[in-house]
Amino acid sequence: MKSYELKAVIDKWQDLLSIVSPDDMLMYMSQKELYDVCQWFERVTSTGKSKNRQDYKKEKILECFTGLELPNAFDLLIDALSTTTNQSNSTSIIDALIQRQRQLSPAKINNLNTNAIKADAFMPSLPKHYQPNLQAESYIIEILQNLKAKYLNGWIILHGPQGSGKTTLVNQFIRNQAAPNGYLSGGVLWISLGQINMNQTLILMQQLYKRLNKQKCTIPSTMKGLQMSISSLLENQPIRPFVVLDDVREPNQLLYLNFNCDTIITTTNANIASKLNRGNIILNIKDVITGEHCKKIIATLTETLILNLPTIIDQLIQISDYSTLIMILFGILIQQDNNKWSVFDSQWLSKYQSKHYEPEVIFYDLIEMHLRKCSEEDINQIVQLGIFNEQTVIPIKVLSMYLGTNQQYCSSLMDFFIYRSLATEQIIESGDIGYSFSCFMINYIRDRRRTIDLKADHNKILGLYKRSCQGDWVLLPDDGYIHNHLIYHTISAEDRKTIKELLTNFNWLQIRLKNNMPYVVLDDFIKSRSILDLEEWNGLHDYWHLVRDSHNAINLHQDGSLLQLALSRPWWRNFYKDMEAKAIENCKGTTYFKWNNCFTQRSEFQSCVATLEPTSEPITSCCFSSDGTMIASCDKIGNITIFDTVMWTPLRCFHSIRGKITCCIFSPDCKKIAVSLNSGKTEVWSIDSEKKLVEHAYHTAKVNWSEFSPIGQEIVSCSDDRLIMIWDSITGNNIVTCRGHKNMVIDCHYSKDGSRIVSCSWDKTIRIWDSTFGNSLLVCTISDDWPIFCSFVDHDQNIMCGCEHQVHMWDSTTSETVDKLTNKCLGRISFYDVSADTKLIVRCLFGCNVVEVIDISSGHSSIVTQEGHHDLITNIKMSPNGKIIATASKDTHLKLWLVQPPKDNTEKVEKRPMYLLDCNFIGNVPHILSGEYEQWEGQALELFIGKEVRFVKGTCKEDWKCIKCCTISHNGDLVAVGFTFGKVKMLHRESLEVKWSKNNLQLHVNDLIFNSSDEILLVSVSTDPFESLKQFKIIAINSLSGDLIKKFESEEQIVFYNLLDSSNLLLFGSSNGKIQTYEIYGSSKVINSLSMSGKIIHNDLATDEAECAIILADNDNKICQIWNCINFKITHTVDRNNSISSCKFSNKCDKLAVGYNYGDFKIWETTSWELLSCFNGHHGSIQSLHFSVDDKLILTCGKCVTWWNLTECKIMQQFPLQNCAKVIKYNDSLHTIIIDDEQYLYVLSHITPIDRIGSFSLKRNLRRK
């Protein structure tokens, strides 16, 4: 539910409670088959502790319709009130709800390009001989109406064999019903999928978003982000457009092509509906295409009455499985036959009747019969067209060049296929004619043409283009085809040299990126993996690694920083930090560094490569494939999801009905995956077919680990039943059982040659077994620790066992202890893994989720991540190349981390962790003041000043105790330092030497503020440095001399205080709603006083010091009021809303912005107090707002930071934070900001040029008080 709809419901909720019946509402949800909602509703109401259960149910109805992200939740609630309540009582509240919703609805600018959803936009043309099927169209409309009444919107899955007329039927239905008064008057979104994979689906969705959005904006880089962005464009339409997903072959595509619109899917796979989470109806093409319709096609082509058709036509319809394309091909043969109907040879028909043939065989025979009418020269030209892919538009100029003929000949040749519905004609962007072949025609040519001939044809077209650009691919002109298909033809020609030349050519990549998204180029790299061997691929990696190290010399694109690293290896995505990885969709150009709030000093950053959310359940296990191109995750209810490691898109999803999965492992050939279960079973699945191949059910307790042998024929598994079993991976039959452990077996692994197996058990022994006979070869014992992991290391010469507090190692032949990694870990370790080369160990500390990498030979270590997950880590795995670590967690996320090289940590840094004291911009230059944390043992100040793109550090020579606060003057010359026990010192900023010191203030210093001229320092003091205070004092001190000016006292807690320089008055507000002013240099008496009802929770003083905006909270109500600083009166009430959170005057004082807890903010004009505009899109509550100097930009802060362009009324950039922002400082243009969220200190640059990405070199830890 949108935020303004939610607000409308909340405003009218008390009225709703008086008429709504919880039992009727439950009945309504059952009728709508909202079973998940019903179960959730029953669960929360049954556990409610309210005395009146009926009232408690009523309160939960609001959460039911607004908290579960139901599509069209507001409309659903209105419908529920109309359906379940008394009509006379509910009409008034429904009208009030709708009226309030319209009042709150913001005036949005609709960015949808309506030309992209016109009925004839981007739709294929109809075949020449198509016959309308009005009966089928009426049937589809009836189904859509039933779906809409039941689910609001739904899916129709129209399935049948290729050539059966699915696409043509839907095409004609769309064209007939898309008229202004037709059923599909909201427009149409036609998406042709075909043979594209999931990676190419991402590119297709990016192109679709670019086509739909009429404004230039950042294109999301994840499929989930694209789905949400496209849905938001469509949802504001008065009538949502109709979506057609044509020729869906990959079921997982439907997970991301769900835009909450009525949708028709055409497919050959009837089981594709298993991936849908909305109401759906499955139709077979035979249900809508009748024999009469097929007869009508032949009758029209042969100019014969249906009644006069021979009876043999009925046999033809049955044999062809009601295929309309076969009817067209037969009809044309009969039409062109001199002796009509002689083509119907009874023997020819009986051949197909005697044995069931696939329609594809009949198609090939028919195409062969049609080609007999062509000359030998034409056939020689036709068989060369197999190099083009199905549905690929080929400009006529390209055909003419490739065939070596004129365009008139090409046009007549293509007309031959268009007339037979084997090709289509369309106008391309350049205005020229383009042609595309059907899959049957292309497959026929490729079957007839030998592979070696196809390779020669690909080399032929490459040679023609190479001559046209004189061997320099950068000079190759874009003819509408070759730029997007050059890599395809090069790979098909197996021209490795040209591939490497193209993939390392900056200028070529610039051309490819000019009119495409970065992922189009990434797809070129993915395709190239099919023919490049490991040595060639490593050569590409080394090249791009060199590029990354000297990135200031390149400028690929605005997304260049992403490409530099994503192209280097298939499992490298980027080197961005954790926060930037989350914000990558809208924030690709951010430059920042952060100080980490941790106890151990370390100089490296944690780098989150990707964050995946494969399921809504806690993840129990994950694993990489042996080639590093896939990663699998499993959850506690049996879901298995496999991702590609280039774009991190899901490749396969399947489900085990046996329940919780304990571990998963790929086979060595990466074609199968084994999953072990809590029930004691292990299943082997085919990755390509998503089918279970075999099940092993010989264990009687939970299986803790299973693993394929090095050659993949056998699997070893260990269990809580104390047994280790080796069994056949094809049949599931046991081969060998290893007995000897006296407690549950936790882990087991093969040696590299597969001859031995190492295992560890909670009987505190580690054993080596003969994998052929199951004999125990070696036993090692641990006395004071619990084993949780074991493995062969050092080329099988040693074995290691990871325990809860230490790593133990032995010689695998003599069982002698190896003196490595003997240091104990202070915390408890929960998981281990070893790299493929057994040189690195990765381990995870229980509870704190610290993941650490250790070099086995040197013992050096590095921390990978400390706070990436919000719940316990459940598994860790290292990629085969040792560069990426995957962490699975109960928070349902699977995160990929870049491994930092282990470093020698034996010499600890002597300096203590730092914490933030103050930060500000002095002349648009960032200054950051920090101090060491040991409050009772002394502190040292450090000042970091931005210089170009680096920070220069200065250190104070004094060693002080108990520093409480610091502040930097506006001109940057002075630094004031406040101490816990009543002391203030003033320092010179450049030297950090003491200018003056003020002692014996007798109270604890809480805060320091300079006035705008830096002449007066205001010191806030109290009686207690830690607890919430009831009494405050404000002390005014001359900042140049240190002389005391005056003391001011308040009986209530002071919420804010400001010095009005224009009148030399001190203004402060108390928590009880009282505002008072005092003269700085005159009498100590109160000059003016104003009491307001409520507690002051936020305020902002206008820059002209004439007005002050104040937000008051009284019980559950909040109000924003304007207080005049001159006449001391409330002059205007801006808004009353219990969600108001912040306010801010513009620098010209002509506007006031007010922020709300639900992520919206509004802007008022301050003369007439007219509402100018409303904005939404900030994630979470808006805690503060900040205008740029020219008032053209505004910054909203809370759990994220959002830049807004007030002129264009849109979001420019967004960046998420770990916690809510507490300190926000910024330069005049809002280009660079400093944010402290009490966990990190961020320095963010909005939309930074490429050559500055990652250029801040300072990396320092920051620990809070």
mmCIF file of N, CA and C in Angstrom, residues 1005-1050:
data_model
loop_
_atom_site.group_PDB
_atom_site.id
_atom_site.type_symbol
_atom_site.label_atom_id
_atom_site.label_comp_id
_atom_site.label_asym_id
_atom_site.label_seq_id
_atom_site.Cartn_x
_atom_site.Cartn_y
_atom_site.Cartn_z
ATOM 1 N N VAL A 1005 31.011 19.435 31.142
ATOM 2 C CA VAL A 1005 30.778 20.027 29.823
ATOM 3 C C VAL A 1005 30.065 18.997 28.934
ATOM 4 N N ASN A 1006 28.953 19.413 28.325
ATOM 5 C CA ASN A 1006 28.194 18.519 27.439
ATOM 6 C C ASN A 1006 28.347 18.862 25.972
ATOM 7 N N ASP A 1007 28.409 20.162 25.661
ATOM 8 C CA ASP A 1007 28.398 20.559 24.259
ATOM 9 C C ASP A 1007 29.047 21.923 24.114
ATOM 10 N N LEU A 1008 29.575 22.216 22.915
ATOM 11 C CA LEU A 1008 30.231 23.491 22.606
ATOM 12 C C LEU A 1008 29.709 23.984 21.266
ATOM 13 N N ILE A 1009 29.417 25.303 21.181
ATOM 14 C CA ILE A 1009 28.948 25.893 19.923
ATOM 15 C C ILE A 1009 29.583 27.277 19.761
ATOM 16 N N PHE A 1010 30.153 27.561 18.587
ATOM 17 C CA PHE A 1010 30.597 28.914 18.236
ATOM 18 C C PHE A 1010 29.428 29.669 17.622
ATOM 19 N N ASN A 1011 29.383 31.018 17.895
ATOM 20 C CA ASN A 1011 28.405 31.818 17.166
ATOM 21 C C ASN A 1011 28.901 32.039 15.751
ATOM 22 N N SER A 1012 28.080 32.671 14.907
ATOM 23 C CA SER A 1012 28.421 32.772 13.480
ATOM 24 C C SER A 1012 29.686 33.585 13.235
ATOM 25 N N SER A 1013 30.010 34.534 14.121
ATOM 26 C CA SER A 1013 31.223 35.343 13.947
ATOM 27 C C SER A 1013 32.429 34.740 14.662
ATOM 28 N N ASP A 1014 32.255 33.617 15.350
ATOM 29 C CA ASP A 1014 33.321 32.929 16.091
ATOM 30 C C ASP A 1014 33.854 33.748 17.269
ATOM 31 N N GLU A 1015 33.145 34.806 17.697
ATOM 32 C CA GLU A 1015 33.604 35.627 18.822
ATOM 33 C C GLU A 1015 33.177 35.045 20.164
ATOM 34 N N ILE A 1016 32.064 34.308 20.183
ATOM 35 C CA ILE A 1016 31.522 33.779 21.432
ATOM 36 C C ILE A 1016 31.453 32.260 21.344
ATOM 37 N N LEU A 1017 31.860 31.617 22.422
ATOM 38 C CA LEU A 1017 31.735 30.171 22.544
ATOM 39 C C LEU A 1017 30.677 29.871 23.595
ATOM 40 N N LEU A 1018 29.632 29.165 23.214
ATOM 41 C CA LEU A 1018 28.580 28.757 24.141
ATOM 42 C C LEU A 1018 28.890 27.349 24.643
ATOM 43 N N VAL A 1019 28.925 27.211 25.992
ATOM 44 C CA VAL A 1019 29.260 25.939 26.623
ATOM 45 C C VAL A 1019 28.039 25.442 27.386
ATOM 46 N N SER A 1020 27.563 24.244 27.028
ATOM 47 C CA SER A 1020 26.444 23.616 27.736
ATOM 48 C C SER A 1020 27.018 22.704 28.807
ATOM 49 N N VAL A 1021 26.613 22.925 30.086
ATOM 50 C CA VAL A 1021 27.146 22.142 31.196
ATOM 51 C C VAL A 1021 26.010 21.563 32.022
ATOM 52 N N SER A 1022 26.327 20.536 32.826
ATOM 53 C CA SER A 1022 25.314 19.885 33.648
ATOM 54 C C SER A 1022 25.968 19.296 34.878
ATOM 55 N N THR A 1023 25.126 18.726 35.744
ATOM 56 C CA THR A 1023 25.639 18.170 36.998
ATOM 57 C C THR A 1023 26.114 16.743 36.852
ATOM 58 N N ASP A 1024 25.733 16.067 35.799
ATOM 59 C CA ASP A 1024 26.094 14.655 35.621
ATOM 60 C C ASP A 1024 26.527 14.436 34.180
ATOM 61 N N PRO A 1025 27.659 13.827 33.938
ATOM 62 C CA PRO A 1025 28.135 13.687 32.568
ATOM 63 C C PRO A 1025 27.460 12.574 31.786
ATOM 64 N N PHE A 1026 26.726 11.674 32.438
ATOM 65 C CA PHE A 1026 26.222 10.491 31.755
ATOM 66 C C PHE A 1026 24.695 10.398 31.737
ATOM 67 N N GLU A 1027 24.033 10.675 32.846
ATOM 68 C CA GLU A 1027 22.608 10.414 32.947
ATOM 69 C C GLU A 1027 21.791 11.550 32.335
ATOM 70 N N SER A 1028 20.497 11.268 32.130
ATOM 71 C CA SER A 1028 19.584 12.292 31.636
ATOM 72 C C SER A 1028 19.452 13.402 32.687
ATOM 73 N N LEU A 1029 19.498 14.642 32.247
ATOM 74 C CA LEU A 1029 19.645 15.765 33.178
ATOM 75 C C LEU A 1029 18.342 16.528 33.347
ATOM 76 N N LYS A 1030 18.171 17.105 34.564
ATOM 77 C CA LYS A 1030 17.010 17.943 34.845
ATOM 78 C C LYS A 1030 17.379 19.416 34.867
ATOM 79 N N GLN A 1031 18.644 19.757 35.085
ATOM 80 C CA GLN A 1031 19.063 21.148 35.122
ATOM 81 C C GLN A 1031 20.227 21.348 34.162
ATOM 82 N N PHE A 1032 20.218 22.472 33.476
ATOM 83 C CA PHE A 1032 21.282 22.822 32.547
ATOM 84 C C PHE A 1032 21.761 24.241 32.837
ATOM 85 N N LYS A 1033 22.983 24.482 32.410
ATOM 86 C CA LYS A 1033 23.510 25.849 32.383
ATOM 87 C C LYS A 1033 24.148 26.075 31.027
ATOM 88 N N ILE A 1034 23.979 27.280 30.513
ATOM 89 C CA ILE A 1034 24.664 27.716 29.306
ATOM 90 C C ILE A 1034 25.636 28.809 29.719
ATOM 91 N N ILE A 1035 26.920 28.632 29.403
ATOM 92 C CA ILE A 1035 27.959 29.604 29.764
ATOM 93 C C ILE A 1035 28.487 30.224 28.484
ATOM 94 N N ALA A 1036 28.497 31.539 28.430
ATOM 95 C CA ALA A 1036 29.031 32.266 27.276
ATOM 96 C C ALA A 1036 30.453 32.716 27.600
ATOM 97 N N ILE A 1037 31.429 32.366 26.708
ATOM 98 C CA ILE A 1037 32.844 32.689 26.911
ATOM 99 C C ILE A 1037 33.359 33.398 25.671
ATOM 100 N N ASN A 1038 34.186 34.402 25.873
ATOM 101 C CA ASN A 1038 34.857 35.071 24.765
ATOM 102 C C ASN A 1038 35.868 34.097 24.160
ATOM 103 N N SER A 1039 35.680 33.726 22.898
ATOM 104 C CA SER A 1039 36.508 32.680 22.299
ATOM 105 C C SER A 1039 37.940 33.141 22.033
ATOM 106 N N LEU A 1040 38.198 34.447 21.989
ATOM 107 C CA LEU A 1040 39.554 34.927 21.718
ATOM 108 C C LEU A 1040 40.384 35.035 22.981
ATOM 109 N N SER A 1041 39.748 35.548 24.073
ATOM 110 C CA SER A 1041 40.501 35.757 25.314
ATOM 111 C C SER A 1041 40.236 34.691 26.372
ATOM 112 N N GLY A 1042 39.114 34.009 26.293
ATOM 113 C CA GLY A 1042 38.756 33.034 27.318
ATOM 114 C C GLY A 1042 38.028 33.646 28.502
ATOM 115 N N ASP A 1043 37.658 34.927 28.423
ATOM 116 C CA ASP A 1043 36.958 35.581 29.533
ATOM 117 C C ASP A 1043 35.501 35.117 29.598
ATOM 118 N N LEU A 1044 35.010 34.966 30.830
ATOM 119 C CA LEU A 1044 33.618 34.580 31.042
ATOM 120 C C LEU A 1044 32.706 35.773 30.775
ATOM 121 N N ILE A 1045 31.679 35.568 29.957
ATOM 122 C CA ILE A 1045 30.733 36.648 29.635
ATOM 123 C C ILE A 1045 29.507 36.567 30.535
ATOM 124 N N LYS A 1046 28.842 35.423 30.589
ATOM 125 C CA LYS A 1046 27.637 35.309 31.414
ATOM 126 C C LYS A 1046 27.242 33.835 31.515
ATOM 127 N N LYS A 1047 26.473 33.519 32.596
ATOM 128 C CA LYS A 1047 25.902 32.191 32.790
ATOM 129 C C LYS A 1047 24.386 32.281 32.740
ATOM 130 N N PHE A 1048 23.768 31.297 32.139
ATOM 131 C CA PHE A 1048 22.313 31.233 32.020
ATOM 132 C C PHE A 1048 21.851 29.867 32.525
ATOM 133 N N GLU A 1049 20.747 29.853 33.317
ATOM 134 C CA GLU A 1049 20.277 28.608 33.915
ATOM 135 C C GLU A 1049 18.843 28.311 33.479
ATOM 136 N N SER A 1050 18.522 27.026 33.473
ATOM 137 C CA SER A 1050 17.167 26.581 33.168
ATOM 138 C C SER A 1050 16.788 25.476 34.142
#
